[in-house]
Amino acid sequence: MKTLFDLPPVTAPVKDSDARFPVHRIYCVGQNYAAHAREMGSDPDREPPFFFTKPADALVPSGVVIPYPPRTADLHHEVELVVAIGKAGRDVAPGQAEGHVFGYAVGIDLTRRDLQLAAKKQGRPWDAAKAFDRSAPMSAILPADRHGHPRRGEIRLDVDGEVRQQADIADLIWSVPEVIAELSTLFELQAGDLVFTGTPAGVGPVEPGQTMVARIEGLEELVTSIGAAR
């Protein structure tokens, strides 16, 4: 039986490399596409972005079957551009933000929507809705020093071949540099942080037996399936 001292660190794969990206924290941006903000009942103006977190060990690599989580009957997909931070910083200026980026990936913010809506109604935190086990599938990270910084390109999620979400990452209300700058005023960013930058409209339920394919133009594809509840 494994003890506390036997547990391996949480790492993410790096595209075309044997190196692994050690994960420190996972930050997520709420309602960062206007159409998604509207579908969730909010007004998508440029108020400062808000953040929530997931534990590092919520990360799941591409190709893994994720058991349907407990205590929900409404599991939703949310495809997102993920930024991997490679350099620590606090109070980072937007013009310097890309210098703190190691690379980019495709992620899915899995959400127990029924628990989230109940928490919102009661004015309670979202942890049970967002930060549960295996709630952050993510593709391999594409290093920015070799492939650049994506500023536009299709973001899309299909479920069993049906298009559910489709937009352009240029539609982000708050750009990646702006998100990094704002986040760094709240937390000291560390190498190993991941930032899920928000999802476009079209979020919806995914059921056991269904397969999600998440894509962002120029990045590594993410494929994951939902299995039976444990």
Tab-separated table of C-alpha atoms in Angstrom:
chain	number	residue	atom	x	y	z
A	1	MET	CA	0.000	0.000	0.000
A	2	LYS	CA	1.378	3.412	-0.968
A	3	THR	CA	2.173	5.889	1.767
A	4	LEU	CA	2.203	9.681	1.627
A	5	PHE	CA	5.910	9.605	0.770
A	6	ASP	CA	5.369	7.266	-2.202
A	7	LEU	CA	2.932	9.535	-4.049
A	8	PRO	CA	4.394	10.811	-7.342
A	9	PRO	CA	4.278	14.527	-8.200
A	10	VAL	CA	1.596	15.704	-10.613
A	11	THR	CA	3.072	16.359	-14.058
A	12	ALA	CA	1.752	17.051	-17.559
A	13	PRO	CA	3.218	15.827	-20.861
A	14	VAL	CA	5.128	18.208	-23.133
A	15	LYS	CA	4.644	17.741	-26.877
A	16	ASP	CA	7.543	15.964	-28.650
A	17	SER	CA	9.604	15.746	-25.476
A	18	ASP	CA	10.423	13.282	-22.721
A	19	ALA	CA	10.289	16.181	-20.257
A	20	ARG	CA	7.311	16.553	-17.941
A	21	PHE	CA	5.756	19.821	-16.768
A	22	PRO	CA	5.449	19.783	-12.948
A	23	VAL	CA	2.037	21.152	-11.976
A	24	HIS	CA	1.848	23.597	-9.075
A	25	ARG	CA	-1.714	24.994	-9.125
A	26	ILE	CA	-4.651	25.111	-11.526
A	27	TYR	CA	-6.423	28.455	-11.876
A	28	CYS	CA	-9.598	28.900	-13.934
A	29	VAL	CA	-11.212	32.062	-15.325
A	30	GLY	CA	-14.994	32.336	-15.120
A	31	GLN	CA	-17.150	33.572	-18.020
A	32	ASN	CA	-14.423	34.909	-20.317
A	33	TYR	CA	-16.409	34.609	-23.578
A	34	ALA	CA	-19.372	36.968	-24.032
A	35	ALA	CA	-21.766	34.386	-25.469
A	36	HIS	CA	-21.060	31.940	-22.639
A	37	ALA	CA	-21.565	34.686	-20.040
A	38	ARG	CA	-24.979	35.352	-21.573
A	39	GLU	CA	-25.961	31.664	-21.589
A	40	MET	CA	-25.104	31.538	-17.881
A	41	GLY	CA	-27.289	34.577	-17.186
A	42	SER	CA	-24.569	37.248	-16.809
A	43	ASP	CA	-23.814	40.532	-18.559
A	44	PRO	CA	-20.456	40.147	-20.348
A	45	ASP	CA	-18.944	43.582	-19.797
A	46	ARG	CA	-15.280	44.091	-18.944
A	47	GLU	CA	-15.459	43.882	-15.203
A	48	PRO	CA	-12.234	42.369	-13.813
A	49	PRO	CA	-12.095	38.611	-14.479
A	50	PHE	CA	-12.865	36.300	-11.578
A	51	PHE	CA	-11.048	33.102	-10.725
A	52	PHE	CA	-11.602	29.739	-9.093
A	53	THR	CA	-9.224	26.825	-8.639
A	54	LYS	CA	-8.911	23.093	-9.083
A	55	PRO	CA	-6.394	20.875	-7.269
A	56	ALA	CA	-3.328	19.890	-9.261
A	57	ASP	CA	-4.276	16.222	-9.061
A	58	ALA	CA	-7.553	16.915	-10.889
A	59	LEU	CA	-5.428	16.860	-14.058
A	60	VAL	CA	-6.073	13.984	-16.486
A	61	PRO	CA	-4.058	13.349	-19.690
A	62	SER	CA	-5.609	12.831	-23.093
A	63	GLY	CA	-6.855	9.339	-23.882
A	64	VAL	CA	-8.058	8.464	-20.385
A	65	VAL	CA	-11.591	7.305	-19.584
A	66	ILE	CA	-12.979	9.382	-16.706
A	67	PRO	CA	-15.561	7.726	-14.437
A	68	TYR	CA	-18.822	9.669	-14.194
A	69	PRO	CA	-18.422	11.630	-10.949
A	70	PRO	CA	-20.623	11.046	-7.907
A	71	ARG	CA	-23.354	13.339	-6.536
A	72	THR	CA	-24.339	14.782	-9.914
A	73	ALA	CA	-26.866	14.110	-12.657
A	74	ASP	CA	-25.692	16.977	-14.873
A	75	LEU	CA	-21.994	16.765	-15.787
A	76	HIS	CA	-21.028	19.494	-18.290
A	77	HIS	CA	-18.104	19.997	-20.686
A	78	GLU	CA	-16.309	23.356	-21.033
A	79	VAL	CA	-13.458	23.457	-23.575
A	80	GLU	CA	-10.699	25.979	-22.797
A	81	LEU	CA	-7.316	27.302	-23.871
A	82	VAL	CA	-4.833	26.433	-21.107
A	83	VAL	CA	-1.744	28.515	-20.390
A	84	ALA	CA	1.234	26.825	-18.701
A	85	ILE	CA	3.285	29.272	-16.641
A	86	GLY	CA	7.052	28.786	-16.826
A	87	LYS	CA	8.356	31.768	-14.855
A	88	ALA	CA	7.302	33.093	-11.449
A	89	GLY	CA	5.993	36.625	-11.078
A	90	ARG	CA	3.841	39.052	-9.123
A	91	ASP	CA	2.140	42.210	-10.451
A	92	VAL	CA	3.108	41.267	-14.001
A	93	ALA	CA	2.433	43.964	-16.600
A	94	PRO	CA	0.312	42.808	-19.574
A	95	GLY	CA	3.152	43.674	-21.939
A	96	GLN	CA	5.492	41.349	-20.040
A	97	ALA	CA	3.005	38.515	-19.469
A	98	GLU	CA	3.944	36.313	-22.436
A	99	GLY	CA	7.491	36.169	-21.078
A	100	HIS	CA	6.091	34.126	-18.179
A	101	VAL	CA	4.429	31.532	-20.444
A	102	PHE	CA	6.000	28.111	-21.001
A	103	GLY	CA	3.369	26.865	-23.428
A	104	TYR	CA	-0.252	26.164	-24.283
A	105	ALA	CA	-2.657	23.226	-24.235
A	106	VAL	CA	-6.300	22.306	-24.720
A	107	GLY	CA	-8.299	21.618	-21.565
A	108	ILE	CA	-11.823	20.741	-20.490
A	109	ASP	CA	-13.219	22.217	-17.289
A	110	LEU	CA	-15.609	19.449	-16.258
A	111	THR	CA	-18.400	20.870	-14.114
A	112	ARG	CA	-21.090	19.316	-11.922
A	113	ARG	CA	-23.607	21.902	-13.161
A	114	ASP	CA	-26.419	20.963	-10.800
A	115	LEU	CA	-24.116	21.429	-7.804
A	116	GLN	CA	-22.831	24.719	-9.216
A	117	LEU	CA	-26.326	26.131	-9.713
A	118	ALA	CA	-27.325	25.092	-6.206
A	119	ALA	CA	-24.198	26.744	-4.772
A	120	LYS	CA	-24.870	29.953	-6.718
A	121	LYS	CA	-28.450	30.079	-5.471
A	122	GLN	CA	-27.282	29.689	-1.867
A	123	GLY	CA	-24.299	32.023	-2.215
A	124	ARG	CA	-21.862	29.206	-1.467
A	125	PRO	CA	-18.441	28.339	-2.991
A	126	TRP	CA	-18.185	26.280	-6.172
A	127	ASP	CA	-15.563	23.802	-4.966
A	128	ALA	CA	-17.783	20.720	-5.100
A	129	ALA	CA	-18.948	21.697	-8.595
A	130	LYS	CA	-15.541	22.458	-10.083
A	131	ALA	CA	-12.700	20.995	-8.011
A	132	PHE	CA	-13.639	17.327	-7.916
A	133	ASP	CA	-11.468	14.345	-8.852
A	134	ARG	CA	-10.431	14.112	-12.539
A	135	SER	CA	-12.198	17.368	-13.403
A	136	ALA	CA	-9.379	18.815	-15.550
A	137	PRO	CA	-8.482	16.731	-18.624
A	138	MET	CA	-5.744	18.410	-20.667
A	139	SER	CA	-3.706	17.715	-23.805
A	140	ALA	CA	0.083	17.755	-24.030
A	141	ILE	CA	1.609	21.225	-23.683
A	142	LEU	CA	3.014	22.869	-26.817
A	143	PRO	CA	6.050	24.988	-25.820
A	144	ALA	CA	5.780	28.660	-26.765
A	145	ASP	CA	9.494	29.061	-27.458
A	146	ARG	CA	9.162	26.748	-30.450
A	147	HIS	CA	5.579	27.376	-31.550
A	148	GLY	CA	4.735	30.937	-30.492
A	149	HIS	CA	1.725	32.380	-28.698
A	150	PRO	CA	-1.737	31.650	-30.164
A	151	ARG	CA	-3.871	34.781	-30.348
A	152	ARG	CA	-6.588	33.545	-32.684
A	153	GLY	CA	-7.819	30.240	-34.033
A	154	GLU	CA	-10.825	27.953	-33.757
A	155	ILE	CA	-11.681	26.478	-30.378
A	156	ARG	CA	-14.085	23.546	-30.635
A	157	LEU	CA	-15.503	20.590	-28.738
A	158	ASP	CA	-17.326	17.620	-30.281
A	159	VAL	CA	-19.262	14.970	-28.380
A	160	ASP	CA	-19.575	11.704	-30.329
A	161	GLY	CA	-18.915	13.649	-33.535
A	162	GLU	CA	-21.495	16.378	-32.844
A	163	VAL	CA	-20.195	19.948	-32.591
A	164	ARG	CA	-21.164	21.352	-29.191
A	165	GLN	CA	-18.856	24.354	-28.765
A	166	GLN	CA	-17.223	26.387	-31.522
A	167	ALA	CA	-15.678	29.862	-31.397
A	168	ASP	CA	-12.336	31.647	-31.818
A	169	ILE	CA	-9.868	32.284	-29.008
A	170	ALA	CA	-9.694	35.875	-30.313
A	171	ASP	CA	-13.192	36.213	-28.773
A	172	LEU	CA	-11.813	36.086	-25.220
A	173	ILE	CA	-13.161	39.062	-23.246
A	174	TRP	CA	-9.850	39.212	-21.363
A	175	SER	CA	-6.810	38.231	-23.417
A	176	VAL	CA	-4.180	35.828	-22.111
A	177	PRO	CA	-1.746	38.645	-21.162
A	178	GLU	CA	-4.555	40.504	-19.360
A	179	VAL	CA	-5.599	37.355	-17.493
A	180	ILE	CA	-2.024	36.656	-16.384
A	181	ALA	CA	-1.567	40.278	-15.293
A	182	GLU	CA	-4.773	40.305	-13.222
A	183	LEU	CA	-4.137	36.871	-11.708
A	184	SER	CA	-0.646	37.954	-10.658
A	185	THR	CA	-2.118	40.753	-8.543
A	186	LEU	CA	-4.006	38.153	-6.492
A	187	PHE	CA	-1.424	35.361	-6.320
A	188	GLU	CA	2.299	35.100	-6.839
A	189	LEU	CA	2.449	33.041	-10.005
A	190	GLN	CA	4.833	30.097	-9.938
A	191	ALA	CA	6.465	28.011	-12.625
A	192	GLY	CA	4.138	25.022	-12.903
A	193	ASP	CA	0.864	26.944	-12.665
A	194	LEU	CA	-1.834	26.198	-15.232
A	195	VAL	CA	-4.466	28.771	-16.202
A	196	PHE	CA	-7.705	27.597	-17.838
A	197	THR	CA	-8.767	30.796	-19.629
A	198	GLY	CA	-12.542	30.350	-19.982
A	199	THR	CA	-14.999	28.565	-22.243
A	200	PRO	CA	-17.149	29.689	-25.202
A	201	ALA	CA	-20.892	29.183	-25.495
A	202	GLY	CA	-22.442	25.766	-26.003
A	203	VAL	CA	-21.631	24.084	-22.699
A	204	GLY	CA	-23.813	21.073	-22.078
A	205	PRO	CA	-24.157	17.616	-20.575
A	206	VAL	CA	-21.977	14.617	-21.308
A	207	GLU	CA	-23.071	11.088	-20.425
A	208	PRO	CA	-21.340	7.770	-19.684
A	209	GLY	CA	-20.159	6.158	-22.904
A	210	GLN	CA	-19.683	9.447	-24.743
A	211	THR	CA	-16.371	10.690	-26.123
A	212	MET	CA	-15.257	14.323	-26.214
A	213	VAL	CA	-12.748	15.651	-28.737
A	214	ALA	CA	-11.469	19.136	-27.892
A	215	ARG	CA	-9.408	21.159	-30.353
A	216	ILE	CA	-7.754	24.548	-30.621
A	217	GLU	CA	-6.145	25.411	-33.935
A	218	GLY	CA	-2.405	24.737	-33.814
A	219	LEU	CA	-2.436	22.867	-30.492
A	220	GLU	CA	-2.440	19.195	-29.524
A	221	GLU	CA	-5.874	17.542	-29.661
A	222	LEU	CA	-7.533	16.342	-26.450
A	223	VAL	CA	-9.624	13.167	-26.493
A	224	THR	CA	-11.362	11.838	-23.408
A	225	SER	CA	-14.361	9.630	-22.690
A	226	ILE	CA	-16.772	9.390	-19.791
A	227	GLY	CA	-17.134	5.966	-18.235
A	228	ALA	CA	-19.622	4.456	-15.854
A	229	ALA	CA	-19.869	5.816	-12.334
A	230	ARG	CA	-17.730	4.010	-9.809
